[in-house]
Structure formats: structure tokens, C-alpha cells
Short mmCIF file of C-alpha atoms in Angstrom, two decimals:
data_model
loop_
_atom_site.label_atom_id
_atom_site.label_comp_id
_atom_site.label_asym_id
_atom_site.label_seq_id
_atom_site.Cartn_x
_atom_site.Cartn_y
_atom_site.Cartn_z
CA UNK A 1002 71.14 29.37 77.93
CA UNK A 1003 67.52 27.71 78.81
CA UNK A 1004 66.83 28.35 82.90
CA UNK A 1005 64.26 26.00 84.71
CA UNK A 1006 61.75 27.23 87.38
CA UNK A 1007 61.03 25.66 90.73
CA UNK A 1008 64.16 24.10 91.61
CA UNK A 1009 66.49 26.07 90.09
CA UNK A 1010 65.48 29.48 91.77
CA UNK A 1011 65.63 27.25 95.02
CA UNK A 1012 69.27 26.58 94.35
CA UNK A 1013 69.78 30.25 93.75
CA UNK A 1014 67.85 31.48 96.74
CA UNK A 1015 69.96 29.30 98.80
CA UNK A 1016 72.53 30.76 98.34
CA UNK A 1017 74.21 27.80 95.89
CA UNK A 1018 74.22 29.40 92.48
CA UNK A 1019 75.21 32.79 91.40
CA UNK A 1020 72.66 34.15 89.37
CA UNK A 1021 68.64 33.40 88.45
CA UNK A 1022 67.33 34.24 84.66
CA UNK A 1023 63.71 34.70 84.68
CA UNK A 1024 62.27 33.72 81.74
CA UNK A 1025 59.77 35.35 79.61
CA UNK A 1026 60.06 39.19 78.35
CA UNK A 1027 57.38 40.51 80.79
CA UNK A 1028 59.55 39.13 84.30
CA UNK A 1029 62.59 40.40 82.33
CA UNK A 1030 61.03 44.10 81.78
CA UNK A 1031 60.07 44.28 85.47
CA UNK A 1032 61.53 46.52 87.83
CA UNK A 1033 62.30 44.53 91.07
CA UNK A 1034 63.41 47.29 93.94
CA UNK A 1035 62.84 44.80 96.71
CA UNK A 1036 65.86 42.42 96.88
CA UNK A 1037 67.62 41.46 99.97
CA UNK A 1038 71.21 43.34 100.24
CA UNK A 1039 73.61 42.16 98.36
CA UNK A 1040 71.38 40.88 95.12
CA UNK A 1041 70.62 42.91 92.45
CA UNK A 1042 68.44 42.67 89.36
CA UNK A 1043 70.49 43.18 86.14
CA UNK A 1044 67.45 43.06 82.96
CA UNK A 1045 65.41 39.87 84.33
CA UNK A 1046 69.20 38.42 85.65
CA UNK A 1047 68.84 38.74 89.56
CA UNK A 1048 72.29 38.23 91.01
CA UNK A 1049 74.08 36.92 94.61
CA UNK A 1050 76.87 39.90 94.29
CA UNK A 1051 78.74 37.47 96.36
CA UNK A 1052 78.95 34.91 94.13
CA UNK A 1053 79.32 37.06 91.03
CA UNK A 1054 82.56 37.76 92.32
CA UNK A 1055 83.54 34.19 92.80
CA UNK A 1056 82.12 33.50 89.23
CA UNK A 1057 84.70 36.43 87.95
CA UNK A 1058 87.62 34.94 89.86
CA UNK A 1059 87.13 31.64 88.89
CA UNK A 1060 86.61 32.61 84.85
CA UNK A 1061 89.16 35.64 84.94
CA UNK A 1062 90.81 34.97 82.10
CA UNK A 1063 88.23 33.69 79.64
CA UNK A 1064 85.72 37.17 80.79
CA UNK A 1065 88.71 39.09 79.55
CA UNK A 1066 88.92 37.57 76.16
CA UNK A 1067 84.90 37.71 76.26
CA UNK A 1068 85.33 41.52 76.62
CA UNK A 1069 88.09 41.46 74.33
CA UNK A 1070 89.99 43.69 76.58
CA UNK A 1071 93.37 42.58 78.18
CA UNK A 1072 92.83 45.82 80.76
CA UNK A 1073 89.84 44.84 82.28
CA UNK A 1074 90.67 44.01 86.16
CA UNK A 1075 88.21 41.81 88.35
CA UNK A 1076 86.56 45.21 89.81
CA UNK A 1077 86.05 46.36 86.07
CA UNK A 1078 84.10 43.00 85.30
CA UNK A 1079 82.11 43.05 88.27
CA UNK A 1080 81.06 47.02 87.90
CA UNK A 1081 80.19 46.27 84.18
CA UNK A 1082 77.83 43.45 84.77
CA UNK A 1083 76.18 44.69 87.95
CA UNK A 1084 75.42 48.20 86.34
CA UNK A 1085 72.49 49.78 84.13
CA UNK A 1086 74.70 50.62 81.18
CA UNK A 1087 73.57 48.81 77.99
CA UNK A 1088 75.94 49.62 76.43
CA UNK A 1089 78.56 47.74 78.64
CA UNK A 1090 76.97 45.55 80.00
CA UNK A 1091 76.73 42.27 77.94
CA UNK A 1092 73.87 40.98 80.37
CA UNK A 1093 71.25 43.28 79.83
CA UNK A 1094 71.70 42.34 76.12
CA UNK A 1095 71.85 38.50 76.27
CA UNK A 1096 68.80 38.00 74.41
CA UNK A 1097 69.66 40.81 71.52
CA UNK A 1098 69.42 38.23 68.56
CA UNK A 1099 70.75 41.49 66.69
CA UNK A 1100 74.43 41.27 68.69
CA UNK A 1101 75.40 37.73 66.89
CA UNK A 1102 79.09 39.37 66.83
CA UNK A 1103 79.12 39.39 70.56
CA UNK A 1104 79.49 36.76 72.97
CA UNK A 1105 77.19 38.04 75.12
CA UNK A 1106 75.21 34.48 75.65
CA UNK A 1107 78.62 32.90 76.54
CA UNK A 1108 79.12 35.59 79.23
CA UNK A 1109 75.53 34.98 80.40
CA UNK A 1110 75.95 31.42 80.74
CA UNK A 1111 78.87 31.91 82.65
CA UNK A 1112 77.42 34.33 85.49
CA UNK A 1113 74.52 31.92 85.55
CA UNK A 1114 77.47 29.18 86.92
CA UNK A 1115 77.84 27.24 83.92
CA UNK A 1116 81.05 25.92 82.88
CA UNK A 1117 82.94 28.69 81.12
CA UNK A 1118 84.13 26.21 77.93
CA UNK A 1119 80.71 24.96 77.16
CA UNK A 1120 79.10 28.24 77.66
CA UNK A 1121 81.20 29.33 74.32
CA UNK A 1122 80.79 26.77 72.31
CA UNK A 1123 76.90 26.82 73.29
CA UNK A 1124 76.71 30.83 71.98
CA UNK A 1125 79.03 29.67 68.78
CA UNK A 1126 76.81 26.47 68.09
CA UNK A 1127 73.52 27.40 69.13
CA UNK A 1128 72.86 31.23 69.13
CA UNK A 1129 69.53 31.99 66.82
CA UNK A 1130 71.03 34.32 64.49
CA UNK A 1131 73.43 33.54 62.33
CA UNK A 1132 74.89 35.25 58.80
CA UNK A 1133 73.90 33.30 55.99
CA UNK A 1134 77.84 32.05 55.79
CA UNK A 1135 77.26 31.14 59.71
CA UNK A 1136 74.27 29.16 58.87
CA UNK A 1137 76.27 27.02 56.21
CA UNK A 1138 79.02 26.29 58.20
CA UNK A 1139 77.37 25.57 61.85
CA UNK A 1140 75.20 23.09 62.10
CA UNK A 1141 73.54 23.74 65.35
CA UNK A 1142 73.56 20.49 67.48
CA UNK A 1143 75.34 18.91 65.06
CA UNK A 1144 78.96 19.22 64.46
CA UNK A 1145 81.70 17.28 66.17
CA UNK A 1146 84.37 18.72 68.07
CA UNK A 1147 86.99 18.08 65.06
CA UNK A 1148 84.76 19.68 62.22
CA UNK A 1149 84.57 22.81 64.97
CA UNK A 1150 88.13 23.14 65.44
CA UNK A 1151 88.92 22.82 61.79
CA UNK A 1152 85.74 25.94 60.95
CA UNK A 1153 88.01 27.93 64.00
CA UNK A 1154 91.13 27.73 62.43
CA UNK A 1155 89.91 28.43 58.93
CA UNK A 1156 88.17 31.65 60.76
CA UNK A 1157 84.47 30.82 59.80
CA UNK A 1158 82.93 31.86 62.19
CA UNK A 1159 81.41 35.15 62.99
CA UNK A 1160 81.18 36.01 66.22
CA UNK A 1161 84.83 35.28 66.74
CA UNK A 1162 86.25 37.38 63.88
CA UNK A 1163 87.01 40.26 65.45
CA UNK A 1164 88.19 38.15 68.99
CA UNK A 1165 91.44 36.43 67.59
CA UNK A 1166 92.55 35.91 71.02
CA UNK A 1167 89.23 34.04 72.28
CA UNK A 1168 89.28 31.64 69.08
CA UNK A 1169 93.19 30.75 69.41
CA UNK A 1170 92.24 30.09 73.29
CA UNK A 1171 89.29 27.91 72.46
CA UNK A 1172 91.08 26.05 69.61
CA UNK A 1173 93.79 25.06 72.45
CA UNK A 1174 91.24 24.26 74.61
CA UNK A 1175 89.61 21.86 72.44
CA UNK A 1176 92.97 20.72 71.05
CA UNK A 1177 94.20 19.50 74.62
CA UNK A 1178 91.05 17.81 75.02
CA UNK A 1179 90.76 14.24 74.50
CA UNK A 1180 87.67 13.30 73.06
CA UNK A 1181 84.84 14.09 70.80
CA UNK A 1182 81.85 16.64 72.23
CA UNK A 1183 79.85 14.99 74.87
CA UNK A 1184 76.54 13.29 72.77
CA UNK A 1185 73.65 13.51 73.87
CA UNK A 1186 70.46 11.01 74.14
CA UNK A 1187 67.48 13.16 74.74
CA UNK A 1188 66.25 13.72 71.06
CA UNK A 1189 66.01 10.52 69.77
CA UNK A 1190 62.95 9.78 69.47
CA UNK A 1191 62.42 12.49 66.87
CA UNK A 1192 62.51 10.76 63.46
CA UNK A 1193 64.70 13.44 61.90
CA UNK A 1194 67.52 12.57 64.33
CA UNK A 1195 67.75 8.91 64.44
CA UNK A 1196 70.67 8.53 62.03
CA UNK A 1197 72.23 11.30 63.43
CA UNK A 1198 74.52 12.52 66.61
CA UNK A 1199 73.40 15.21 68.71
CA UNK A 1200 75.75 17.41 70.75
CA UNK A 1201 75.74 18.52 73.90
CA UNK A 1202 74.95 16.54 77.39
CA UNK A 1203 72.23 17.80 79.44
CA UNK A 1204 74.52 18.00 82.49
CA UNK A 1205 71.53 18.31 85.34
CA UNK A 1206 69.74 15.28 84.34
CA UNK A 1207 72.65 13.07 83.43
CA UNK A 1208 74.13 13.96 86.93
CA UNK A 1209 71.41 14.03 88.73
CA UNK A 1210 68.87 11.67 87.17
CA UNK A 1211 67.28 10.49 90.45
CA UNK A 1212 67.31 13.57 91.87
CA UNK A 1213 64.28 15.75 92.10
CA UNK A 1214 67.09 18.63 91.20
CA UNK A 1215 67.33 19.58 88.42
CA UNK A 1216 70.57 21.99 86.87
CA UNK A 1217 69.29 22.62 83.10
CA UNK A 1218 72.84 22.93 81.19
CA UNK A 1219 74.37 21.60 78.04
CA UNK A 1220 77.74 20.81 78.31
CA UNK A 1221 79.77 19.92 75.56
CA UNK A 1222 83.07 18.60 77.07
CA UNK A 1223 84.60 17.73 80.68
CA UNK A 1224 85.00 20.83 82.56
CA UNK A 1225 86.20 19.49 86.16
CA UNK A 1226 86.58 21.92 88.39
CA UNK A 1227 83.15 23.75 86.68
CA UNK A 1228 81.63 20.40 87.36
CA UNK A 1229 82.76 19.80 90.52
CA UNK A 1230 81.76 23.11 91.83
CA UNK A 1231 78.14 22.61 90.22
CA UNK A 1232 77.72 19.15 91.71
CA UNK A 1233 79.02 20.37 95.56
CA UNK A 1234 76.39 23.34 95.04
CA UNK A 1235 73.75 20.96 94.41
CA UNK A 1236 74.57 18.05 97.11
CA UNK A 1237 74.48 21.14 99.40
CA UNK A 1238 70.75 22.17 98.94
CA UNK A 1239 69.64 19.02 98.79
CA UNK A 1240 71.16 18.00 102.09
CA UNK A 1241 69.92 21.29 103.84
CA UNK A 1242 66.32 20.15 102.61
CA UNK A 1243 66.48 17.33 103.84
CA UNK A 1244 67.03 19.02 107.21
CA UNK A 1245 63.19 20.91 107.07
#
């Protein structure tokens, strides 16, 4: 998942999102020891421990099947991703390319406060590695939500091989969802693409077009409570700076 600078760290420092991703391998690498209380760096991922929790309360059940691990309580999650161990810890490997059997991008995505649907089908469709059977199968950007159910139900796809439980929970997901994937507009003027659809809603600047705010996430369907939590968040900082 693709993190923007200025006003996005704004909306973190605020208080109104739960995590900041710095970009870049050298801001990732750094060791940050000054932090307020109560944030914590986690491998270039700075987090509001507050809100993590939140995040893990509000996505129980889908950071379970992430994990693939029924056990896992709330305390379990939130000692995992707050901790040093590589190992466990999915965040300090979210940019791995050599994990493409875990869903370690989808659990990023979701700590970063994106909606927890879209943040799956963003790691199945759009992760950089794929197997060579992957590649044929997932057109990154480009399949509908029908041709995506159909490749989960055939069991096509990698990274959910092993995760029967996630891919039957997505597939109802997507079956009780009325609609195709959300399309987006902002590649069309590349010549390549103008015959063809293209996946995925950039939430922040359909949302928030004339805003100066800007919430860089692809969404691929309706997700309302995710939404409406993003959009309060938002409407929040941009009333208190109004105030200064």
C-alpha cells in the first residue's frame, strides 16, 4: 500500500490515523528512539498504540484468518505487531517481495486504517511477485470482481493456498456484494488502457477531491463502516486546522 507525505503524516500526528509508513528503505532502516509515549516504530511503520488497538478490534476476525490462527486473542495481535520479532511480525516484513505466500501487505494496509476487504484483494491483485501460474491468472488492475471470485473458488491463487479459511471468507464477502469492483478513472490517459477497465478507486481523491487532504487508498468495493470511519478521521483534522 502507496503512503503520501505532507498531509498524511499530519493526519497521523493528529492523532486521526493509526499508523504512518515512511517511505523509502533508508527512513525504513532508521532507528527512531525518540517517539512520544505511546507510539512506537515497528521497521519504518511508526504506530499510535492507541489506535492499533482500535484497528485490531474493529478487524478481529479478518487479522485472525490473516494469521491463519483461530487462537490468536486481541492481546496476541497487538504484542505481535508492536514487537521486534521478524519472524512474527508480518509488519516488519511488508515489503519482503520474497513472502508472496503471506498476506503480510493486506495486514499492513489494514494497521495503516485502510478498509480491511480492499486491503486483501489489493495484496492478491497487486503484490509484485507473483509465481509464474499467479502471473497468468491475475491480471493486476485488471480483473473484475466475477473473474476473481471464479480464480478463488477454483483455488488459483497462491497466497491463499494454504489459508482455506481467508479465501472461503473473501469469496462470501464478495458474493454478498452487489456490484462489480469499484473502476477507476485515473489512468486513462495512458494509451495502453483506453479500451480497457481499471480496478480500484482511489478513495482519498474521489472523496475528497476539493480537499487539500489527501488519504492515498485503493479501494475496490463499499466498505461502510471502514469508510465512514476514514471520512470522520479526516473531517476531524481538517476542522481542527481550520481552528490555527
Amino acid at each position: 500500500m502507496k503512503e503520501g507525505m505532507d498531509d498524511t503524516f499530519l493526519l497521523f500526528a493528529t492523532g486521526n490515523k493509526p499508523a504512518y509508513l515512511m517511505d523509502g528503505v533508508y527512513l525504513r532502516k532508521m532507528k527512531i528512539t525518540s517517539l512520544p509515549q505511546g507510539y512506537k516504530n515497528v521497521g519504518g511503520i511508526i504506530l499510535n498504540e492507541a489506535k492499533t488497538k482500535d484497528v485490531i478490534n474493529d478487524n478481529y476476525k479478518w487479522l485472525k484468518l490473516l494469521f491463519n490462527d483461530d487462537n490468536l486473542t486481541k492481546e496476541d495481535i497487538f504484542e505481535r505487531v508492536t514487537s521486534n520479532d521478524e519472524e512474527t511480525n508480518p509488519l516488519l516484513k511488508h515489503y519482503d517481495i520474497e513472502n508472496y505466500k503471506t498476506m503480510n501487505e493486506a495486514i499492513t494496509g489494514i494497521f495503516l486504517g485502510y478498509p480491511p476487504v480492499s486491503s486483501i484483494i489489493y495484496d492478491v491483485l497487486c503484490s509484485e511477485v507473483r509465481t509464474k501460474e499467479d502471473k497468468s491468472n491475475f491480471k493486476s488492475f485488471y480483473t473484475d470482481k466475477n473473474t476473481f471470485v471464479q480464480l478463488l473458488n477454483d483455488n488459483k491463487c497462491d497466497k491463499l493456498k494454504n489459508n482455506e479459511k481467508l479465501r472461503n471468507k473473501l469469496i462470501n464477502t464478495l458474493n454478498n456484494y452487489e456490484g462489480d469492483f469499484l473502476e477507476s478513472t485515473s489512468m486513462r490517459s495512458n494509451p495502453k488502457l483506453r479500451n480497457k477497465k481499471t480496478y480500484g478507486e482511489d478513495f482519498g481523491q474521489k472523496i475528497f477531491k476539493d480537499s487539500k487532504c489527501i488519504f492515498q487508498c485503493k479501494i475496490y468495493i463499499r466498505e461502510d463502516e471502514a469508510e465512514e470511519r476514514i471520512i470522520n478521521e479526516i473531517n476531524k483534522f481538517v476542522q481542527d486546522s481550520e481552528q490555527f
